[in-house]
Amino acid sequence: MTSKKNIEVLKGLWGHYSFRQLWIGQTISVLGSQISYIAIPLIAVILLDANAFQMGLLTASSTAPYFLIGLFAGVWIDRIKRVPILINMNLITAFFLLLIPLFNWLNVMNIWILCAISFFTASCSMVFQFAYTSVLPSIISKNDLTEGNSKLEISRAMTQFVGPSIAGVIIHVLSAPISLFINIITYLVSIFFFKRINIDEKEPTATKNTILKQISQGFHHIFTNPFLRTISLSTAILNFSRCAFDAVYMLYVVTVFSIDASILGIIFGVGSLGALLGAFTANKLVKKIGTGNTILISTVIVGVGFLIVAIVTKYIIVNIAILSISQFFISMGNTVFFISQVSIRQAVTPNEIMGRVNATQVFISRGAVPIGALLGGLSGMLFGLRETIITAGCLSLGAVFLLVMSPVKGVRQTSDIEI
């Protein structure tokens, strides 16, 4: 017979009404976004005959918001209630996506319009991301943050695992422009669930500080708080290393390992399974060994994932196994690291500056991305591909040194941290 205690353990956050609405809405939203993620580049290539430079512009338009308006978005999120932001961002995104089939039907679509739409939808997605990360601590307790982030990350990892296949079928059957209507519907359905989130959000206190002053408060809070400073710098180091690694990875795999595209698909599929396992096990690891140790171990796993790619044998099956294990380790480690560090960030940040701190953290961590990619490519050209892979792995382990020397390693549960 199942005891009452076991039933409560089984329920966990699934028994929390408002969290359940957030989770369902977010899952539907992310699943639908897989369609536009594939459809928009396809529209550029197939319908607009975009060249390589134009595809680069399209990619840049979807990443530029984090650097151009991300910090300002963080200030705005702290000035208003956050649940309405979730609703409005999905509504605005649906509107911009609707413009693509409309402009295509009117025969006025071009690459510049598509880039503009991509910029605005990416901006809405960014604001949505900041808002839902900021609203979670208002819905659940500190002690439940790791479990909550794990559940949200599980749904994201699962949708990214199965989503592209589903999106591919939908796009094949309906065409890229028409398939966006499915994405629009998913955003509208997610709004229905976000509206059902039942929390007492207080109107943020008005401030006379300038926008730049409020942005500086986000940086000040991160760099004066030893927990936030450590996880921000550690995340930046991992992102830098990952992008330096990625810059030469495909060339290294093709030229050194002689791996073809079909095998690469399997290797990256194994990586997706690693991300799923990381999302499922993060909360269990935190309960067993503590949040700090979980972050530390996940960082080591990522570094090992980078370094083992440097091992090359004369047996193709062994090489495939090495690359698969590498992707599995990197994806699993990154997922566990993300869940654990964002839980600490939410636990140590006062609610009134949560938006700014989240935006600043992302600005710092994403700022390392283009630098790592450029230096990784340059290193590969000057010093060699394998040497760059090894260097990236060693650099990633520098984050371990930061963590060991900080109070983060001593954190057992996020609820133990005092703001």
Coordinates of C-alpha atoms in Angstrom, one line a residue:
M1 CA 0.0 0.0 0.0
T2 CA 1.3 3.5 -1.0
S3 CA 1.8 5.8 2.0
K4 CA 0.6 9.4 2.1
K5 CA 4.2 10.5 2.3
N6 CA 5.1 8.6 -0.9
I7 CA 2.1 10.2 -2.7
E8 CA 3.4 13.7 -1.7
V9 CA 6.9 12.9 -2.9
L10 CA 5.5 11.6 -6.2
K11 CA 3.4 14.8 -6.7
G12 CA 6.2 17.3 -6.0
L13 CA 5.7 20.5 -8.0
W14 CA 3.1 18.7 -10.2
G15 CA 0.7 19.3 -7.4
H16 CA 1.4 23.1 -7.6
Y17 CA -1.3 24.6 -9.7
S18 CA 0.4 27.8 -10.9
F19 CA 3.7 26.0 -11.6
R20 CA 1.8 23.5 -13.6
Q21 CA 0.3 26.3 -15.7
L22 CA 3.7 27.8 -16.3
W23 CA 5.2 24.5 -17.2
I24 CA 2.4 23.5 -19.7
G25 CA 2.4 27.0 -21.3
Q26 CA 6.2 27.0 -21.6
T27 CA 6.3 23.5 -23.1
I28 CA 3.7 24.3 -25.7
S29 CA 5.5 27.6 -26.5
V30 CA 8.9 26.0 -27.0
L31 CA 7.5 23.1 -29.0
G32 CA 5.8 25.5 -31.4
S33 CA 9.0 27.6 -31.7
Q34 CA 10.8 24.6 -33.3
I35 CA 8.7 25.2 -36.4
S36 CA 9.8 28.8 -36.9
Y37 CA 13.4 27.9 -35.9
I38 CA 13.5 25.7 -39.1
A39 CA 11.0 27.4 -41.3
I40 CA 12.5 30.9 -41.3
P41 CA 15.9 29.9 -42.6
L42 CA 14.2 27.6 -45.1
I43 CA 12.1 30.5 -46.4
A44 CA 15.3 32.5 -46.8
V45 CA 17.0 29.7 -48.8
I46 CA 14.2 28.3 -50.8
L47 CA 11.8 31.3 -51.4
L48 CA 14.2 34.2 -51.3
D49 CA 17.3 32.5 -52.7
A50 CA 19.5 34.0 -50.0
N51 CA 23.3 33.8 -50.3
A52 CA 25.8 33.0 -47.6
F53 CA 26.1 36.6 -46.5
Q54 CA 22.4 37.1 -46.3
M55 CA 22.1 33.9 -44.2
G56 CA 24.7 35.4 -41.9
L57 CA 22.6 38.5 -41.6
L58 CA 19.5 36.4 -40.8
T59 CA 21.5 34.6 -38.0
A60 CA 22.8 37.8 -36.7
S61 CA 19.3 39.4 -36.5
S62 CA 18.2 36.6 -34.2
T63 CA 21.1 37.0 -31.8
A64 CA 21.6 40.8 -31.9
P65 CA 18.8 41.6 -29.4
Y66 CA 20.8 40.1 -26.5
F67 CA 23.5 42.7 -27.1
L68 CA 21.5 45.6 -28.3
I69 CA 18.5 45.7 -26.0
G70 CA 19.0 42.9 -23.5
L71 CA 20.1 45.1 -20.6
F72 CA 17.3 47.6 -21.2
A73 CA 14.8 44.7 -21.3
G74 CA 16.0 43.6 -17.8
V75 CA 15.2 47.1 -16.5
W76 CA 11.8 47.1 -18.1
I77 CA 10.9 43.6 -16.6
D78 CA 11.7 44.9 -13.1
R79 CA 9.3 47.9 -13.6
I80 CA 6.1 45.9 -14.3
K81 CA 4.4 42.7 -13.4
R82 CA 6.0 39.6 -15.1
V83 CA 3.1 37.2 -15.9
P84 CA 1.5 39.8 -18.3
I85 CA 5.0 40.0 -20.0
L86 CA 4.8 36.2 -20.8
I87 CA 1.3 36.7 -22.3
N88 CA 2.2 39.9 -24.3
M89 CA 5.5 38.6 -25.7
N90 CA 3.8 35.4 -27.1
L91 CA 1.0 37.5 -28.5
I92 CA 3.4 39.9 -30.2
T93 CA 5.5 37.0 -31.5
A94 CA 2.4 35.4 -33.0
F95 CA 1.6 38.7 -34.7
F96 CA 5.1 39.0 -36.3
L97 CA 5.0 35.4 -37.4
L98 CA 1.7 36.0 -39.1
L99 CA 3.3 38.7 -41.2
I100 CA 5.6 36.1 -43.0
P101 CA 2.8 34.1 -44.8
L102 CA 0.9 37.4 -45.3
F103 CA 3.9 39.2 -47.0
N104 CA 4.7 36.0 -48.9
W105 CA 1.1 35.9 -50.2
L106 CA 1.3 39.6 -51.2
N107 CA 4.7 38.9 -53.0
V108 CA 6.5 41.6 -51.0
M109 CA 8.7 39.4 -48.8
N110 CA 12.4 40.0 -49.1
I111 CA 15.5 39.1 -47.0
W112 CA 15.5 42.5 -45.3
I113 CA 11.8 42.1 -44.1
L114 CA 12.6 38.6 -43.0
C115 CA 15.6 39.8 -41.0
A116 CA 13.5 42.5 -39.4
I117 CA 10.8 40.0 -38.4
S118 CA 13.5 37.6 -37.1
F119 CA 14.9 40.5 -35.0
F120 CA 11.6 41.4 -33.5
T121 CA 10.6 37.7 -32.8
A122 CA 14.0 37.1 -31.2
S123 CA 13.6 40.2 -29.1
C124 CA 10.2 39.0 -27.8
S125 CA 11.7 35.5 -27.1
M126 CA 14.5 37.1 -25.2
V127 CA 12.2 39.2 -23.0
F128 CA 10.0 36.1 -22.5
Q129 CA 13.0 34.2 -21.3
F130 CA 14.1 36.9 -18.8
A131 CA 10.5 37.2 -17.5
Y132 CA 9.8 33.5 -17.0
T133 CA 13.2 33.0 -15.3
S134 CA 12.3 36.0 -13.1
V135 CA 8.8 35.0 -12.3
L136 CA 9.6 31.4 -11.2
P137 CA 10.8 32.4 -7.7
S138 CA 7.5 34.2 -7.1
I139 CA 5.6 31.0 -7.9
I140 CA 7.6 28.4 -5.9
S141 CA 9.7 28.5 -2.8
K142 CA 13.5 28.7 -2.7
N143 CA 13.7 25.0 -1.8
D144 CA 11.8 24.0 -4.9
L145 CA 13.9 26.1 -7.4
T146 CA 16.1 23.3 -8.6
E147 CA 13.2 20.9 -9.0
G148 CA 11.3 23.7 -10.9
N149 CA 14.1 24.5 -13.2
S150 CA 14.7 20.8 -13.8
K151 CA 11.2 20.3 -14.9
L152 CA 11.2 23.3 -17.2
E153 CA 14.6 22.1 -18.6
I154 CA 13.2 18.6 -19.2
S155 CA 10.4 19.9 -21.3
R156 CA 12.8 22.2 -23.2
A157 CA 15.3 19.3 -23.8
M158 CA 12.5 16.9 -24.9
T159 CA 10.9 19.4 -27.3
Q160 CA 14.3 20.1 -28.8
F161 CA 14.9 16.4 -29.2
V162 CA 11.6 15.5 -30.9
G163 CA 10.6 19.0 -32.0
P164 CA 12.7 19.3 -35.1
S165 CA 11.4 16.0 -36.5
I166 CA 7.8 17.0 -35.9
A167 CA 8.5 20.5 -37.4
G168 CA 10.2 18.9 -40.4
V169 CA 7.1 16.8 -41.2
I170 CA 4.8 19.8 -40.7
I171 CA 6.9 22.0 -43.0
H172 CA 7.1 19.3 -45.6
V173 CA 3.3 18.8 -45.6
L174 CA 2.2 22.5 -45.3
S175 CA 5.2 24.4 -46.7
A176 CA 7.4 26.7 -44.6
P177 CA 5.3 29.8 -44.7
I178 CA 2.0 28.0 -44.0
S179 CA 3.5 25.9 -41.2
L180 CA 4.0 29.1 -39.2
F181 CA 0.3 29.1 -38.5
I182 CA 0.8 26.0 -36.4
N183 CA 3.5 27.9 -34.4
I184 CA 1.1 30.9 -34.0
I185 CA -1.6 28.5 -32.6
T186 CA 0.9 27.1 -30.1
Y187 CA 1.7 30.6 -28.8
L188 CA -2.0 31.4 -28.5
V189 CA -2.7 28.2 -26.6
S190 CA 0.3 28.8 -24.3
I191 CA -1.3 32.2 -23.4
F192 CA -4.4 30.4 -22.2
F193 CA -2.3 28.6 -19.6
F194 CA -0.2 31.7 -18.6
K195 CA -3.4 33.6 -17.9
R196 CA -4.3 30.8 -15.4
I197 CA -1.2 31.4 -13.3
N198 CA -2.5 32.5 -9.9
I199 CA 0.1 34.5 -8.0
D200 CA -0.2 37.8 -6.2
E201 CA 2.3 39.9 -8.1
K202 CA 2.8 43.3 -6.4
E203 CA 3.2 46.4 -8.6
P204 CA 7.0 47.2 -8.6
T205 CA 7.9 50.3 -6.6
A206 CA 8.5 53.3 -8.9
T207 CA 12.1 54.6 -9.0
K208 CA 13.7 57.9 -10.0
N209 CA 16.9 56.3 -11.1
T210 CA 17.9 56.6 -14.7
I211 CA 17.9 53.5 -17.0
L212 CA 21.7 53.5 -17.1
K213 CA 21.8 53.7 -13.3
Q214 CA 19.4 50.7 -13.1
I215 CA 21.5 48.7 -15.6
S216 CA 24.6 49.4 -13.5
Q217 CA 22.7 48.0 -10.5
G218 CA 22.5 44.7 -12.2
F219 CA 26.2 44.6 -12.9
H220 CA 27.0 45.8 -9.3
H221 CA 24.8 43.1 -7.8
I222 CA 26.5 40.4 -9.8
F223 CA 30.1 41.5 -9.2
T224 CA 29.7 42.3 -5.5
N225 CA 27.8 39.0 -4.7
P226 CA 30.4 36.1 -4.5
F227 CA 27.8 33.5 -5.6
L228 CA 26.6 35.5 -8.6
R229 CA 30.1 36.6 -9.6
T230 CA 31.4 33.1 -9.6
I231 CA 28.6 31.5 -11.6
S232 CA 28.6 34.4 -14.1
L233 CA 32.3 34.1 -14.8
S234 CA 32.1 30.3 -14.8
T235 CA 29.3 30.4 -17.3
A236 CA 31.3 32.9 -19.5
I237 CA 34.3 30.6 -19.4
L238 CA 32.3 27.6 -20.4
N239 CA 30.6 29.5 -23.2
F240 CA 33.9 30.8 -24.4
S241 CA 35.5 27.3 -24.4
R242 CA 32.4 25.8 -26.0
C243 CA 32.4 28.2 -28.9
A244 CA 36.2 27.9 -29.4
F245 CA 35.6 24.1 -29.5
D246 CA 32.6 24.4 -31.8
A247 CA 34.5 26.7 -34.2
V248 CA 36.8 23.9 -35.2
Y249 CA 34.8 20.8 -34.3
M250 CA 33.1 20.1 -37.6
L251 CA 36.3 20.6 -39.6
Y252 CA 38.2 18.4 -37.1
V253 CA 35.7 15.6 -37.2
V254 CA 35.5 15.6 -41.0
T255 CA 39.2 15.9 -41.7
V256 CA 40.7 13.9 -38.8
F257 CA 38.0 11.3 -38.1
S258 CA 36.6 11.2 -41.6
I259 CA 33.0 11.1 -40.3
D260 CA 30.2 11.7 -42.8
A261 CA 26.9 13.5 -42.2
S262 CA 24.8 10.5 -41.5
I263 CA 27.1 9.4 -38.6
L264 CA 27.2 13.0 -37.3
G265 CA 23.4 13.0 -37.0
I266 CA 23.7 9.9 -34.7
I267 CA 26.5 11.5 -32.7
F268 CA 24.5 14.7 -32.1
G269 CA 21.5 12.5 -31.3
V270 CA 23.5 10.9 -28.5
G271 CA 24.3 14.5 -27.3
S272 CA 20.5 15.2 -27.1
L273 CA 20.0 12.1 -24.9
G274 CA 22.8 13.5 -22.7
A275 CA 20.9 16.8 -22.3
L276 CA 17.7 14.8 -21.4
L277 CA 19.5 12.7 -18.8
G278 CA 21.0 15.8 -17.3
A279 CA 17.6 17.5 -17.0
F280 CA 16.1 14.4 -15.4
T281 CA 19.0 13.8 -12.9
A282 CA 19.9 17.4 -11.9
N283 CA 17.4 17.6 -9.1
K284 CA 18.4 14.2 -7.8
L285 CA 22.1 15.1 -7.8
V286 CA 21.4 18.3 -5.9
K287 CA 19.5 16.4 -3.2
K288 CA 22.2 13.7 -3.0
I289 CA 25.4 15.8 -3.1
G290 CA 24.3 19.4 -2.8
T291 CA 24.0 22.3 -5.4
G292 CA 27.6 23.4 -5.2
N293 CA 29.1 19.9 -5.7
T294 CA 26.6 19.4 -8.6
I295 CA 27.8 22.5 -10.3
L296 CA 31.5 21.5 -9.7
I297 CA 31.0 18.0 -11.1
S298 CA 29.0 19.1 -14.1
T299 CA 31.8 21.5 -15.0
V300 CA 34.4 18.8 -14.9
I301 CA 32.2 16.6 -17.1
V302 CA 32.0 19.3 -19.7
G303 CA 35.8 19.7 -19.7
V304 CA 36.3 15.9 -20.0
G305 CA 33.8 15.9 -22.9
F306 CA 36.0 18.5 -24.7
L307 CA 39.3 16.8 -24.0
I308 CA 38.4 13.2 -25.0
V309 CA 37.8 14.4 -28.6
A310 CA 41.6 14.8 -28.9
I311 CA 41.8 11.0 -28.7
V312 CA 42.1 9.5 -32.2
T313 CA 42.4 5.8 -33.1
K314 CA 42.7 3.9 -36.3
Y315 CA 39.3 2.2 -35.7
I316 CA 36.3 4.0 -37.0
I317 CA 33.9 2.4 -34.6
V318 CA 36.0 3.5 -31.6
N319 CA 36.3 7.0 -33.0
I320 CA 32.5 7.2 -33.4
A321 CA 32.1 6.0 -29.8
I322 CA 34.6 8.7 -28.6
L323 CA 32.7 11.5 -30.4
S324 CA 29.4 10.2 -29.1
I325 CA 30.6 10.0 -25.5
S326 CA 32.0 13.5 -25.9
Q327 CA 28.7 15.0 -27.1
F328 CA 26.9 13.1 -24.3
F329 CA 29.2 14.4 -21.6
I330 CA 29.1 18.0 -23.0
S331 CA 25.3 18.1 -23.3
M332 CA 24.6 16.4 -20.0
G333 CA 27.2 18.6 -18.1
N334 CA 25.9 21.8 -19.6
T335 CA 22.3 21.0 -18.8
V336 CA 23.1 20.1 -15.1
F337 CA 25.3 23.2 -14.8
F338 CA 22.6 25.5 -16.2
I339 CA 19.8 24.1 -13.9
S340 CA 22.0 24.4 -10.8
Q341 CA 23.5 27.8 -11.4
V342 CA 20.2 29.5 -12.4
S343 CA 18.7 28.1 -9.2
I344 CA 21.4 29.8 -7.2
R345 CA 21.0 33.0 -9.1
Q346 CA 17.2 33.0 -8.4
A347 CA 17.8 32.2 -4.8
V348 CA 20.3 35.0 -4.0
T349 CA 18.7 37.8 -6.1
P350 CA 16.1 40.1 -4.6
N351 CA 12.8 40.0 -6.6
E352 CA 12.9 43.7 -7.4
I353 CA 16.1 43.4 -9.4
M354 CA 15.6 39.9 -10.8
G355 CA 15.0 41.0 -14.3
R356 CA 18.2 43.1 -14.4
V357 CA 20.4 40.4 -12.9
N358 CA 19.1 37.8 -15.3
A359 CA 19.6 40.1 -18.3
T360 CA 23.1 41.0 -17.1
Q361 CA 24.1 37.4 -16.5
V362 CA 23.0 36.5 -20.1
F363 CA 24.8 39.6 -21.5
I364 CA 28.0 38.5 -19.8
S365 CA 27.8 34.8 -20.7
R366 CA 26.7 35.5 -24.3
G367 CA 29.3 38.1 -24.7
A368 CA 31.9 35.4 -24.5
V369 CA 30.3 33.5 -27.4
P370 CA 31.5 35.5 -30.5
I371 CA 34.9 36.1 -28.9
G372 CA 35.4 32.3 -28.3
A373 CA 34.2 31.5 -31.8
L374 CA 36.6 34.0 -33.4
L375 CA 39.6 33.1 -31.3
G376 CA 38.9 29.4 -31.7
G377 CA 38.8 29.7 -35.5
L378 CA 42.0 31.7 -35.4
S379 CA 43.7 29.2 -33.1
G380 CA 42.7 26.4 -35.4
M381 CA 44.3 28.1 -38.4
L382 CA 47.5 29.1 -36.6
F383 CA 48.2 26.3 -34.2
G384 CA 46.1 23.3 -35.4
L385 CA 42.6 21.8 -34.9
R386 CA 43.6 19.2 -32.3
E387 CA 45.6 21.8 -30.3
T388 CA 42.6 24.1 -30.3
I389 CA 40.4 21.3 -29.0
I390 CA 42.8 20.5 -26.2
T391 CA 43.1 24.2 -25.3
A392 CA 39.4 24.7 -25.2
G393 CA 39.1 21.7 -22.8
C394 CA 41.8 23.0 -20.5
L395 CA 40.2 26.5 -20.5
S396 CA 36.8 25.0 -19.5
L397 CA 38.4 23.4 -16.5
G398 CA 39.5 26.9 -15.4
A399 CA 35.9 27.3 -14.3
V400 CA 36.5 24.5 -11.9
F401 CA 39.3 26.5 -10.2
L402 CA 36.9 29.5 -9.8
L403 CA 34.2 27.3 -8.3
V404 CA 36.6 25.6 -5.9
M405 CA 37.9 28.9 -4.6
S406 CA 34.4 30.3 -4.1
P407 CA 31.5 29.8 -1.6
V408 CA 29.5 28.2 -4.3
K409 CA 31.1 24.8 -3.7
G410 CA 29.7 24.8 -0.1
V411 CA 26.1 25.4 -1.1
R412 CA 23.9 22.4 -0.1
Q413 CA 20.4 23.7 -0.9
T414 CA 19.4 27.0 -2.5
S415 CA 17.1 27.6 0.5
D416 CA 20.2 27.8 2.7
I417 CA 21.5 30.9 1.0
E418 CA 20.7 34.2 2.6
I419 CA 20.1 37.2 0.3

